[in-house]
Amino acid sequence: MDTMERLTGIVEEVIYYNDENGYGVIVLDISGEYVNVAGNLPMIAEGERICAYGKWVEHPKFGEQFQCEYYEPHFDNDTTSVYKFLASGFIRGVGNATAKKIVDKFSEETLDIIEKYPERLSEISGISLTKAMDIHKDYMKKIEIQNVVSYFVKYGISPSVAVKVYNTLGGSAIKLCNENPYIICERVEKIGFLTVDKIAEEMGIPKNSMERLKAGITYVLYQETINGHTCYPKEELLEEACKLLSISQTDGENALMLLLREGKLVSCKKGDIFYYSLPHFYLAESYIASRLMAIATAKCENWSKKISVDQLTDITLSPEQTEAIEAALREKVLIITGGPGTGKTTVIKSLITAFDALSKRVILAAPTGRAAKRISELTGKNAKTIHRLLELKYTKGERPEFLKNEQNPILCDVLIVDEMSMTDSLLFESLLRAVKEKTRLILVGDCDQLPPVGAGNVLKDMIASQQIKRVNFNQIFRQNHTSRIVENAHRILNFQEPLYNETDSDFFFVSSSNGETAVSAVCDLVENRLPNFLKIPPDRIQVLTPMRKSVLGSVALNNALKQTLNPVRKGQPFKTANGYTFSKFDRVMQTKNDYEIIWETKAGIAGEGIYNGDMGVITEIDLENKEMTILFDDEKIVKYEFLKLENLELAYAVTVHKSQGSEFDAVVIPLVYGYPQLMTQNLLYTAVTRAKTFVCIVGRKGCVTEMIHNNTEQKRYTNLADFLIGTKDDPF
């Protein structure tokens, strides 16, 4: 980098700029001489004074220009430059008129005033003290981000990912990286170990550095939590870490033992095998086990003596349903499982009636907003997401903090949690910490569905331990004799082919032999055929796919469906990010929990947090203020800054995993090919059971048959079942 040439000047004009990768083309004014500069110019703004580092090149079309590898901002107090800088839109809410007022008032002192004495901005007509402080905060934040982005661009990290570093580590990102660059891959999901390793190498950190070895092992274990594991076998962990780090097993063992001594990993032995966990996952499962058993074994009154099951519903209940209701009135903790159409909702409604008659306070919850909305509609009782029930508070970091906990518990006599198959270990731990010991806990779910997106396998582990009372429903209750959705879901679990294309049926198959024709068929079905046939608009039809990548992955399908259903029209504002082009009326999905996003509703209710799988519609794209407004399905309104779109995707098509807990009027499922580990029986079952009124599979029947007979589930290493049955060893 020392051999690079340097140009210092003022940005006269931004000719081209790509928000996503930070590539820009500018005209730089160097003491009256104008030079074309192109390259890495993240967050560049007209009027800025910068030092650009790079080299001169001969462009075949544009001639000689300076190729910028990275730049450093150096703000100038010249009033013309400052005005141009402020009017460029760099600071949210400051346009031409406001910029002119500020510069006219403070002249060469403008930037100093904004940074150090922002309250003085309120001396200007039209700028309140609140707006003055907002200008200051946005200016300081943008400068911090710009410094962080410029620092990391030097190491080949794209601006969009560098902003992610800033969002995670804040203004201390550069200082922390200089002290230990490996903290980045520990804390920032989208930067892999190999990328950070290259930064460390450039910084002169040796390959055998213990910080490097510890970070590599921790990174491997963290990656396994993304795959759903809460613990991992020692031999497999060492094998993967040694391969990643190119070190000997002895060096890996030494680093592993040091991590254990420092308390950064926890070990337990099951049989002859040692398993290693990140501490918060180990403690979460240990706490879940002890707390569940404490609640389950606490003394309680037998409420079944006070009410007759026959009084609760006009429907004739099955023996299983009767058993479940009686157990719920008797037990402190109960698990109710069953597939679609087996009467779980009927039992929940009956239990709510029973508890109301007993004057007991009941709270109904579910893991996601869509799941909570669905169970509310089915039971007539308001349900909350687990996050909202626990009252998320503002937090700076990856893990949530809740106002509801041991000191401030949830006040109810009965807590019913639906869609338990979706609930991961960390969320369930937080929930149990807020449940009083006297509260009865009823956990409802479908154990044949996919495991949760987060780490752990709570529902299946509780069932496997056989320590919690469980009632399983097998009998199917058909409300509509012509419906094949429920029947076909159970046929899939019984290794039988679905029944397709019958007269007046709600389950169809459209043949397509390859990915390209399948994409065309899917687009036609969503745009034309199904809206005409079902008399519903396209936005009530959801495409579900097994995978993200490939021709039939959610990314490619979303781009194709976007072009079909809502193409960007001339003059319409749009924003490109994450490989998608977003415009008004697009359906979108949040793909990762973000506990810091502020939302409000039309009723004036405000809060924080948008979660993995939340879906909504873009209602506005504001290019001047660089933000996008989204109305989510649970009525939350959120303004996303363009810099924070990394966890947002189009949602015309979503993966089956992301659809868990949701229900759609109609679903279209493209199945032509896929990886065997994805194309499984329970994935097909989960996809089919997302539909309320109609299913259409597009693809090869041979692929469907292969999935039906592929009932192998990807192994999840967890500790919860062992903890529940008391076979764990003490950690060391």
XYZ file of C-alpha atoms in Angstrom:
732
model
C 0.000 0.000 0.000
C 2.996 2.325 0.622
C 3.874 2.260 -3.082
C 0.469 3.585 -4.122
C 0.131 7.091 -5.480
C -2.036 9.609 -3.628
C -4.350 12.297 -4.940
C -5.889 14.936 -2.675
C -8.789 17.060 -3.821
C -12.466 17.942 -3.602
C -15.180 15.763 -5.123
C -16.631 17.975 -7.844
C -19.145 15.470 -9.223
C -20.280 11.901 -8.575
C -20.848 10.504 -12.080
C -21.760 6.975 -11.009
C -22.131 5.156 -7.706
C -23.169 1.623 -6.725
C -24.452 1.453 -3.140
C -24.047 -2.298 -2.903
C -20.354 -2.675 -3.730
C -19.131 0.910 -3.263
C -17.793 1.250 -6.807
C -17.908 4.828 -8.012
C -16.744 7.192 -10.729
C -16.086 10.793 -9.691
C -14.530 14.009 -10.913
C -11.885 15.188 -8.433
C -10.926 18.874 -8.315
C -7.200 19.097 -7.531
C -6.489 22.812 -7.193
C -8.459 23.610 -10.348
C -7.347 20.557 -12.333
C -10.127 18.023 -12.889
C -9.286 14.309 -12.776
C -11.473 11.240 -13.336
C -11.224 8.796 -10.453
C -12.858 5.337 -10.482
C -12.812 2.394 -8.095
C -13.513 1.771 -4.418
C -15.253 4.964 -3.324
C -17.774 3.885 -0.658
C -20.228 6.491 0.597
C -18.607 9.233 -1.477
C -20.344 12.614 -1.528
C -19.918 15.734 -3.618
C -18.066 18.513 -1.802
C -15.894 16.160 0.248
C -12.148 16.611 0.390
C -10.511 13.206 0.083
C -7.137 11.515 -0.258
C -7.470 8.789 -2.896
C -4.873 6.009 -2.998
C -4.248 3.980 -6.150
C -2.559 4.200 -9.539
C -2.976 5.749 -12.970
C -4.417 3.498 -15.676
C -5.390 3.870 -19.326
C -9.084 3.067 -19.773
C -9.860 1.762 -23.315
C -12.926 4.000 -23.603
C -12.404 6.927 -21.210
C -8.648 7.366 -21.484
C -6.343 8.116 -18.558
C -7.952 7.937 -15.126
C -6.953 7.289 -11.546
C -7.888 3.821 -10.270
C -8.716 4.188 -6.575
C -8.041 1.267 -4.224
C -9.321 3.156 -1.169
C -9.685 6.697 0.072
C -9.651 8.667 3.310
C -12.001 11.609 3.915
C -10.408 14.972 4.759
C -13.127 17.543 5.248
C -12.528 21.059 3.975
C -13.980 24.237 5.497
C -14.329 26.047 2.163
C -17.959 27.258 2.125
C -18.614 26.197 -1.471
C -17.366 22.671 -0.769
C -19.224 22.434 2.537
C -22.475 23.540 0.911
C -22.062 21.026 -1.892
C -21.281 18.301 0.640
C -24.335 19.042 2.822
C -26.641 19.398 -0.197
C -25.502 16.039 -1.608
C -27.896 14.115 0.639
C -25.086 12.709 2.791
C -27.002 13.742 5.924
C -30.582 12.579 6.173
C -33.098 15.429 6.172
C -30.649 18.038 4.830
C -31.356 19.137 1.263
C -30.399 22.181 -0.804
C -32.466 24.728 1.126
C -31.402 23.558 4.588
C -27.764 23.253 3.513
C -27.790 26.858 2.242
C -29.289 28.155 5.504
C -26.661 26.357 7.582
C -23.694 27.496 5.474
C -25.016 31.082 5.240
C -25.228 31.163 9.029
C -21.977 29.482 10.041
C -19.746 29.795 6.961
C -16.323 28.092 7.457
C -17.350 26.939 10.945
C -20.247 24.824 9.630
C -18.786 21.336 10.051
C -17.262 22.262 13.420
C -20.683 23.474 14.598
C -22.428 20.296 13.422
C -19.853 18.121 15.162
C -19.217 19.997 18.437
C -22.028 22.502 18.990
C -25.079 21.051 17.190
C -27.570 22.853 19.435
C -26.592 26.092 17.656
C -28.224 24.787 14.471
C -31.576 25.508 16.152
C -30.751 29.217 15.827
C -31.755 28.802 12.170
C -35.435 29.239 11.281
C -37.034 25.889 10.486
C -34.517 23.792 12.449
C -35.806 22.693 15.840
C -33.499 21.512 18.602
C -34.649 17.951 17.920
C -33.804 18.268 14.225
C -30.471 19.875 15.089
C -29.510 16.904 17.240
C -30.724 14.507 14.542
C -28.448 16.241 12.009
C -25.532 15.921 14.444
C -26.193 12.235 15.138
C -26.572 11.381 11.465
C -23.421 13.323 10.538
C -21.326 11.666 13.247
C -22.714 8.235 12.418
C -22.047 8.646 8.700
C -18.488 9.826 9.378
C -17.908 6.825 11.647
C -19.324 4.477 9.020
C -17.275 6.125 6.290
C -14.070 5.691 8.301
C -14.857 2.045 9.025
C -15.769 1.336 5.403
C -12.624 3.041 4.096
C -10.499 1.037 6.549
C -11.915 -2.338 5.552
C -12.071 -1.643 1.807
C -8.242 -1.589 1.932
C -8.407 -5.256 2.868
C -10.790 -6.266 0.105
C -13.975 -6.266 2.225
C -16.917 -4.824 0.302
C -18.582 -1.669 1.630
C -21.867 -3.477 2.299
C -20.094 -6.020 4.516
C -17.970 -3.296 6.131
C -21.210 -1.543 7.120
C -22.237 -4.856 8.704
C -19.014 -4.721 10.743
C -19.929 -1.223 11.854
C -23.494 -2.227 12.725
C -22.110 -5.001 14.936
C -19.007 -3.412 16.482
C -19.920 0.275 16.244
C -17.377 3.077 16.141
C -14.809 0.894 17.924
C -14.564 -1.463 14.934
C -11.176 -0.175 13.735
C -9.643 -0.191 17.221
C -10.913 -3.705 17.932
C -9.664 -4.969 14.574
C -6.203 -3.536 15.142
C -6.060 -5.247 18.532
C -7.389 -8.614 17.295
C -8.799 -8.921 13.766
C -10.252 -12.338 14.557
C -12.972 -10.710 16.609
C -14.627 -9.876 13.273
C -15.342 -13.473 12.279
C -16.495 -14.226 15.834
C -18.992 -11.379 15.892
C -19.927 -10.630 12.278
C -21.851 -13.364 10.504
C -21.161 -12.362 6.908
C -17.356 -12.285 7.182
C -15.709 -15.686 7.106
C -12.583 -16.763 8.890
C -10.508 -16.938 5.694
C -11.240 -13.285 4.897
C -10.176 -12.175 8.372
C -7.159 -14.472 8.177
C -5.939 -12.537 5.122
C -6.335 -9.257 7.018
C -4.376 -10.708 9.933
C -1.632 -11.868 7.576
C -1.317 -8.368 6.098
C -1.117 -7.031 9.652
C 1.800 -9.401 10.327
C 0.049 -11.802 12.710
C 1.855 -15.196 12.541
C 0.057 -18.353 11.395
C 0.749 -20.121 14.692
C -0.630 -17.281 16.793
C -2.746 -18.726 19.566
C -5.329 -15.994 18.946
C -5.612 -17.281 15.371
C -5.962 -20.909 16.446
C -8.552 -20.117 19.115
C -10.515 -17.951 16.690
C -10.460 -20.695 14.062
C -11.814 -23.343 16.423
C -14.467 -20.980 17.786
C -15.447 -20.052 14.244
C -15.890 -23.715 13.244
C -18.092 -24.321 16.284
C -20.085 -21.172 15.578
C -20.651 -22.317 12.007
C -22.023 -25.586 13.352
C -24.555 -23.668 15.468
C -25.762 -22.085 12.208
C -26.272 -25.674 10.992
C -28.472 -26.289 14.045
C -26.041 -27.965 16.449
C -25.736 -26.792 20.047
C -22.738 -29.058 20.673
C -20.268 -30.874 18.432
C -18.106 -34.011 18.803
C -14.475 -33.301 19.695
C -12.933 -35.381 16.899
C -15.083 -33.793 14.191
C -14.454 -30.315 15.604
C -10.680 -30.843 15.614
C -10.681 -32.356 12.143
C -12.552 -29.385 10.650
C -10.503 -26.806 12.583
C -7.123 -28.332 11.727
C -8.086 -28.448 8.060
C -9.212 -24.810 8.130
C -6.079 -23.619 9.950
C -3.560 -25.978 8.284
C -2.197 -27.012 11.684
C -1.356 -30.259 13.444
C -3.776 -32.055 15.735
C -1.442 -31.291 18.651
C -1.670 -27.543 18.008
C -5.454 -27.899 17.719
C -5.625 -29.800 21.021
C -3.557 -27.106 22.755
C -5.793 -24.315 21.478
C -8.892 -26.303 22.426
C -7.667 -26.805 25.995
C -6.825 -23.115 26.291
C -10.343 -22.193 25.157
C -11.745 -24.527 27.806
C -9.557 -23.003 30.543
C -10.617 -19.497 29.482
C -14.281 -20.526 29.665
C -14.845 -19.795 25.975
C -15.897 -23.402 25.323
C -17.651 -25.978 27.511
C -17.183 -29.734 27.323
C -19.369 -32.645 28.361
C -19.008 -36.383 27.891
C -21.745 -38.635 26.534
C -20.721 -42.259 26.485
C -17.119 -42.328 25.273
C -17.379 -39.119 23.245
C -16.580 -35.573 24.329
C -18.798 -32.815 22.940
C -17.986 -29.113 22.894
C -20.378 -26.191 23.085
C -20.238 -22.431 23.047
C -21.048 -21.504 26.667
C -24.389 -19.786 26.049
C -25.776 -22.822 24.205
C -24.619 -25.213 26.922
C -26.111 -23.056 29.654
C -29.343 -22.565 27.693
C -30.041 -26.293 27.354
C -28.962 -26.990 30.927
C -31.325 -24.297 32.169
C -34.214 -25.506 29.978
C -33.884 -29.010 31.434
C -33.713 -27.928 35.073
C -36.477 -25.343 34.740
C -38.837 -27.659 32.844
C -38.443 -30.373 35.445
C -38.905 -27.870 38.275
C -42.200 -26.685 36.756
C -43.340 -30.201 35.837
C -42.764 -31.623 39.325
C -44.147 -28.679 41.315
C -47.330 -29.322 43.289
C -50.499 -28.324 41.511
C -54.264 -28.573 41.846
C -56.131 -31.072 39.657
C -58.503 -28.770 37.765
C -60.151 -31.685 35.935
C -62.250 -32.273 39.069
C -63.835 -28.842 38.666
C -65.037 -29.040 35.071
C -66.441 -31.640 32.712
C -64.773 -32.125 29.329
C -68.222 -32.672 27.782
C -69.134 -29.055 28.594
C -66.308 -27.560 26.545
C -67.418 -28.136 22.938
C -70.331 -29.295 20.814
C -67.916 -31.407 18.755
C -67.515 -35.077 19.588
C -63.932 -35.385 20.778
C -61.671 -38.327 20.000
C -60.178 -40.314 22.879
C -56.818 -38.609 22.192
C -58.357 -35.140 22.381
C -60.188 -35.990 25.600
C -56.955 -37.353 27.066
C -55.113 -34.166 26.098
C -57.704 -31.896 27.722
C -57.786 -33.934 30.924
C -53.979 -34.011 31.042
C -53.801 -30.234 30.545
C -56.148 -29.765 33.501
C -54.033 -32.106 35.605
C -50.373 -31.707 34.549
C -48.023 -28.758 35.047
C -46.277 -29.311 31.698
C -47.885 -31.014 28.700
C -46.772 -31.607 25.104
C -49.494 -31.989 22.456
C -48.365 -33.141 19.008
C -50.081 -34.042 15.767
C -50.170 -33.307 12.058
C -52.636 -31.136 10.141
C -56.291 -31.966 10.525
C -55.801 -33.989 13.711
C -57.642 -31.567 15.982
C -54.921 -29.647 17.812
C -56.722 -26.325 17.308
C -60.014 -27.801 18.579
C -58.244 -28.837 21.769
C -56.621 -25.427 22.220
C -60.018 -23.730 21.839
C -61.580 -26.181 24.307
C -58.798 -25.562 26.823
C -59.220 -21.796 26.532
C -62.947 -22.289 27.257
C -62.111 -24.476 30.251
C -59.565 -22.088 31.733
C -61.901 -19.125 31.216
C -64.644 -21.039 33.074
C -62.156 -21.651 35.902
C -61.267 -17.926 35.949
C -57.676 -18.717 35.018
C -55.631 -16.245 33.013
C -54.446 -17.771 29.733
C -51.756 -16.408 27.402
C -51.329 -17.759 23.881
C -47.951 -17.408 22.120
C -46.078 -18.565 19.021
C -42.480 -18.157 17.741
C -43.245 -15.883 14.758
C -45.637 -13.093 13.860
C -47.317 -15.122 11.122
C -47.743 -18.119 13.438
C -49.195 -15.905 16.184
C -51.591 -14.270 13.725
C -52.694 -17.666 12.415
C -53.461 -19.193 15.833
C -55.276 -15.973 16.830
C -57.559 -16.305 13.796
C -58.202 -20.012 14.447
C -58.962 -19.717 18.175
C -60.445 -16.228 18.419
C -57.976 -15.405 21.207
C -55.223 -12.856 20.750
C -51.780 -14.439 20.536
C -48.384 -12.757 20.843
C -45.020 -13.667 19.459
C -42.658 -14.996 22.108
C -40.419 -11.960 21.574
C -43.295 -9.554 22.125
C -44.549 -11.510 25.124
C -41.091 -11.255 26.679
C -40.999 -7.490 25.949
C -37.803 -7.007 24.006
C -35.825 -3.986 25.147
C -33.407 -1.935 23.079
C -30.069 -3.706 22.905
C -26.838 -3.211 21.018
C -25.727 -6.646 19.904
C -26.563 -9.977 18.333
C -28.524 -11.454 21.267
C -31.798 -10.043 22.577
C -32.494 -8.822 26.071
C -35.975 -9.002 27.512
C -37.811 -7.080 30.216
C -39.612 -10.272 31.215
C -37.332 -12.576 33.228
C -36.994 -14.242 36.655
C -37.370 -10.912 38.451
C -40.237 -9.730 36.241
C -42.126 -12.881 35.182
C -45.067 -13.325 32.829
C -48.261 -13.058 34.874
C -50.621 -15.873 33.885
C -51.985 -19.173 35.135
C -51.577 -20.995 31.827
C -49.170 -20.397 28.952
C -49.964 -22.146 25.646
C -47.164 -22.095 23.051
C -48.106 -23.136 19.515
C -45.703 -24.209 16.723
C -43.138 -25.518 19.200
C -41.210 -27.266 16.413
C -39.984 -23.794 15.380
C -38.723 -22.759 18.812
C -34.929 -22.898 19.175
C -32.911 -23.374 22.350
C -31.981 -19.754 23.069
C -35.523 -18.453 22.612
C -37.041 -21.218 24.734
C -34.502 -20.541 27.478
C -35.524 -16.875 27.540
C -39.184 -17.873 27.687
C -38.696 -20.285 30.595
C -36.763 -17.674 32.547
C -39.932 -15.586 32.541
C -42.347 -18.430 33.435
C -43.372 -18.661 37.085
C -43.129 -22.109 38.665
C -46.853 -22.159 39.394
C -47.728 -21.482 35.722
C -48.996 -24.419 33.663
C -47.196 -24.881 30.373
C -48.877 -26.415 27.318
C -46.589 -26.915 24.320
C -48.239 -27.671 20.971
C -46.518 -28.654 17.740
C -46.003 -30.977 14.814
C -42.901 -33.106 15.370
C -42.847 -34.194 11.702
C -42.041 -30.676 10.520
C -38.566 -29.297 9.922
C -36.473 -28.391 12.963
C -36.129 -24.716 13.942
C -33.984 -22.353 11.905
C -31.960 -21.540 15.031
C -29.757 -23.998 16.910
C -31.346 -26.789 18.922
C -34.187 -29.252 18.531
C -36.292 -28.464 21.583
C -39.571 -30.222 20.765
C -37.988 -33.459 19.538
C -35.492 -33.497 22.415
C -38.287 -33.133 24.983
C -40.181 -35.992 23.333
C -37.054 -38.168 23.084
C -36.288 -37.724 26.787
C -39.723 -39.151 27.754
C -39.604 -36.945 30.850
C -42.550 -34.712 29.908
C -46.145 -35.906 29.561
C -47.092 -36.060 25.878
C -50.321 -36.747 23.983
C -49.965 -37.443 20.251
C -52.893 -37.089 17.806
C -53.136 -39.564 14.926
C -56.782 -39.450 13.879
C -57.574 -37.168 10.918
C -60.764 -35.088 11.018
C -61.814 -34.067 7.503
C -63.833 -30.867 7.418
C -64.125 -30.976 3.634
C -64.427 -34.361 1.941
C -63.061 -32.978 -1.335
C -59.840 -31.654 0.225
C -56.696 -33.631 -0.496
C -54.177 -31.358 1.294
C -54.448 -32.951 4.734
C -54.834 -36.447 3.344
C -51.823 -36.057 1.058
C -49.703 -34.680 3.902
C -50.342 -37.873 5.866
C -49.826 -40.005 2.762
C -46.377 -38.441 2.408
C -45.513 -39.441 5.989
C -46.721 -42.966 5.218
C -44.469 -43.246 2.111
C -47.450 -43.010 -0.274
C -47.755 -40.925 -3.420
C -50.085 -37.899 -3.214
C -53.410 -37.985 -5.031
C -53.201 -35.424 -7.863
C -55.386 -33.635 -10.393
C -58.784 -35.047 -9.443
C -61.939 -33.210 -10.501
C -62.658 -30.275 -8.146
C -59.538 -31.164 -6.135
C -57.236 -28.740 -4.316
C -54.002 -30.638 -5.018
C -52.470 -30.499 -8.507
C -49.294 -31.465 -10.301
C -47.850 -29.659 -13.347
C -45.164 -31.608 -15.181
C -41.874 -29.883 -15.990
C -38.656 -31.721 -16.830
C -36.070 -28.978 -16.214
C -35.457 -25.846 -14.193
C -36.007 -23.289 -16.961
C -39.438 -24.608 -17.970
C -40.380 -24.953 -14.299
C -39.581 -21.268 -13.675
C -41.801 -20.264 -16.602
C -44.594 -22.506 -15.353
C -44.341 -21.085 -11.827
C -44.517 -17.489 -13.098
C -47.533 -18.298 -15.275
C -49.311 -20.077 -12.420
C -48.809 -17.172 -10.008
C -49.604 -14.419 -12.507
C -52.465 -15.937 -14.494
C -53.670 -19.487 -14.039
C -54.205 -19.674 -10.278
C -55.675 -16.159 -9.826
C -58.198 -17.003 -12.565
C -58.931 -20.468 -11.204
C -59.043 -19.648 -7.479
C -60.394 -16.081 -7.824
C -57.639 -14.683 -5.601
C -54.904 -12.085 -6.318
C -51.278 -13.182 -6.856
C -50.196 -11.801 -3.477
C -52.167 -14.592 -1.776
C -50.157 -17.243 -3.616
C -46.786 -18.211 -2.136
C -43.996 -20.033 -3.953
C -42.058 -22.406 -1.662
C -38.748 -23.898 -2.734
C -36.349 -26.288 -0.996
C -33.246 -24.179 -1.658
C -31.856 -20.647 -1.958
C -29.490 -21.194 -4.872
C -29.824 -22.780 -8.331
C -32.314 -22.008 -11.116
C -35.172 -23.068 -8.823
C -33.779 -21.424 -5.686
C -35.526 -18.571 -3.924
C -33.068 -15.955 -5.258
C -33.580 -16.798 -8.958
C -37.314 -17.373 -8.551
C -37.742 -14.042 -6.775
C -36.011 -12.167 -9.555
C -38.143 -13.945 -12.171
C -41.385 -13.360 -10.249
C -40.437 -9.727 -9.630
C -40.090 -9.171 -13.369
C -43.420 -10.899 -13.951
C -45.535 -9.396 -11.165
C -44.004 -6.022 -10.316
C -41.332 -4.836 -12.768
C -39.750 -1.435 -12.214
C -41.464 1.053 -14.477
C -39.979 4.165 -16.047
C -39.597 6.968 -13.519
C -40.368 4.710 -10.558
C -37.899 4.893 -7.640
C -36.069 1.660 -6.886
C -33.173 0.394 -4.794
C -30.749 -2.396 -5.681
C -29.287 -4.445 -2.817
C -28.371 -8.058 -2.019
C -28.792 -9.097 -5.643
C -32.388 -7.820 -5.773
C -34.074 -4.730 -7.172
C -36.657 -3.415 -4.696
C -39.564 -1.143 -5.642
C -42.941 -0.132 -4.253
C -45.428 -2.994 -3.688
C -42.720 -5.670 -3.628
C -43.241 -8.481 -1.126
C -40.195 -8.792 1.144
C -38.894 -10.879 4.034
C -36.492 -10.207 6.915
C -33.924 -13.039 6.958
C -32.249 -12.512 10.323
C -33.371 -11.340 13.746
C -32.645 -7.633 14.191
C -33.435 -6.577 17.729
C -32.584 -2.905 17.190
C -34.970 -1.995 14.364
C -37.592 0.484 15.546
C -41.194 -0.060 14.438
C -44.567 1.508 15.028
C -48.145 0.731 14.086
C -50.869 2.928 12.635
C -52.410 2.877 16.112
C -49.301 4.565 17.522
C -47.846 1.533 19.294
C -44.035 1.458 19.054
C -41.367 -1.114 19.780
C -38.118 -2.749 18.651
C -37.316 -5.896 16.748
C -38.048 -7.483 13.369
C -37.412 -11.197 13.158
C -36.227 -13.896 10.816
C -39.160 -14.834 8.563
C -41.231 -11.664 9.072
C -42.866 -10.708 5.764
C -44.313 -7.468 4.484
C -44.799 -5.106 1.545
C -42.748 -2.074 0.515
C -44.957 1.008 0.718
C -42.393 3.681 -0.166
C -38.821 4.117 -1.432
C -37.405 7.529 -0.508
C -34.271 8.160 -2.576
C -33.645 11.591 -1.045
C -33.533 10.315 2.537
C -32.157 6.925 1.455
C -34.721 4.821 3.233
C -37.395 2.251 2.477
C -40.729 1.907 4.309
C -42.207 -1.569 4.829
C -45.592 -2.569 6.222
C -45.218 -6.006 7.793
C -48.020 -8.556 7.994
C -48.468 -7.944 11.735
C -49.103 -4.222 11.014
C -45.614 -3.063 12.044
C -44.324 -0.131 9.978
C -40.536 0.065 9.626
C -38.250 2.555 7.912
C -35.082 0.810 6.703
C -32.030 2.921 5.964
C -30.441 1.862 2.687
C -27.305 0.974 4.665
C -29.262 -1.663 6.619
C -30.822 -3.739 3.868
C -28.430 -6.680 4.163
C -31.043 -8.893 5.844
C -33.897 -8.088 3.471
C -34.931 -10.210 0.484
C -37.771 -10.378 -1.987
C -40.417 -12.845 -0.812
C -42.447 -13.840 -3.849
C -40.622 -17.130 -3.309
C -39.204 -18.278 0.024
C -37.472 -21.425 1.185
C -39.595 -24.031 2.945
C -37.467 -23.531 6.062
C -38.383 -19.834 6.150
C -42.091 -20.625 5.708
C -42.425 -22.585 8.950
C -45.293 -21.435 11.128
C -46.929 -19.650 8.214
C -50.084 -20.503 6.311
C -50.925 -19.276 2.809
C -54.097 -19.498 0.754
C -52.262 -21.306 -2.034
C -48.731 -22.600 -2.438
C -46.719 -23.492 -5.529
C -43.806 -25.884 -4.964
C -41.190 -26.351 -7.729
C -39.556 -29.802 -7.432
C -37.317 -30.852 -10.303
C -34.027 -31.693 -8.580
C -31.995 -30.806 -5.500
C -29.416 -31.911 -2.989
C -30.449 -35.162 -1.224
C -29.918 -33.605 2.207
C -32.516 -30.965 1.305
C -34.972 -33.067 -0.691
C -36.465 -34.932 2.262
C -39.818 -36.270 3.334
C -40.285 -33.783 6.162
C -39.391 -30.845 3.888
C -42.077 -31.914 1.404
C -44.522 -32.480 4.262
C -43.761 -29.025 5.708
C -44.249 -27.353 2.307
C -47.596 -29.062 1.647
C -48.946 -28.240 5.118
C -48.339 -24.493 4.608
C -51.372 -24.350 2.275
C -54.893 -23.542 3.449
C -56.850 -24.141 0.258
C -54.626 -25.155 -2.657
C -51.334 -26.895 -3.501
C -49.648 -27.112 -6.889
C -46.389 -28.997 -7.351
C -44.398 -28.144 -10.490
C -41.707 -30.505 -11.702
C -40.978 -34.229 -11.879
C -43.064 -36.865 -10.132
C -39.858 -38.853 -9.790
C -38.423 -36.068 -7.618
C -41.542 -36.133 -5.418
C -41.246 -39.924 -5.061
C -37.588 -39.627 -4.065
C -38.460 -37.088 -1.387
C -41.277 -39.228 0.004
C -38.868 -42.119 0.521
C -36.014 -39.967 1.828
C -37.024 -39.847 5.473
C -33.485 -39.368 6.768
C -33.144 -36.245 8.878
C -29.914 -34.331 9.169
C -28.474 -35.129 12.581
C -28.506 -32.291 15.085
C -26.073 -32.622 17.964
C -27.754 -31.290 21.107
C -27.559 -31.813 24.866
C -31.150 -31.158 25.918
C -32.494 -34.724 25.857
C -29.496 -35.921 27.900
C -29.887 -33.067 30.349
C -33.577 -33.876 30.798
C -32.922 -37.511 31.642
C -30.065 -36.524 33.923
C -27.179 -38.262 32.160
C -24.947 -35.230 31.683
C -21.522 -34.940 33.268
C -20.415 -31.739 34.951
C -18.597 -29.327 32.633
C -14.895 -28.821 33.166
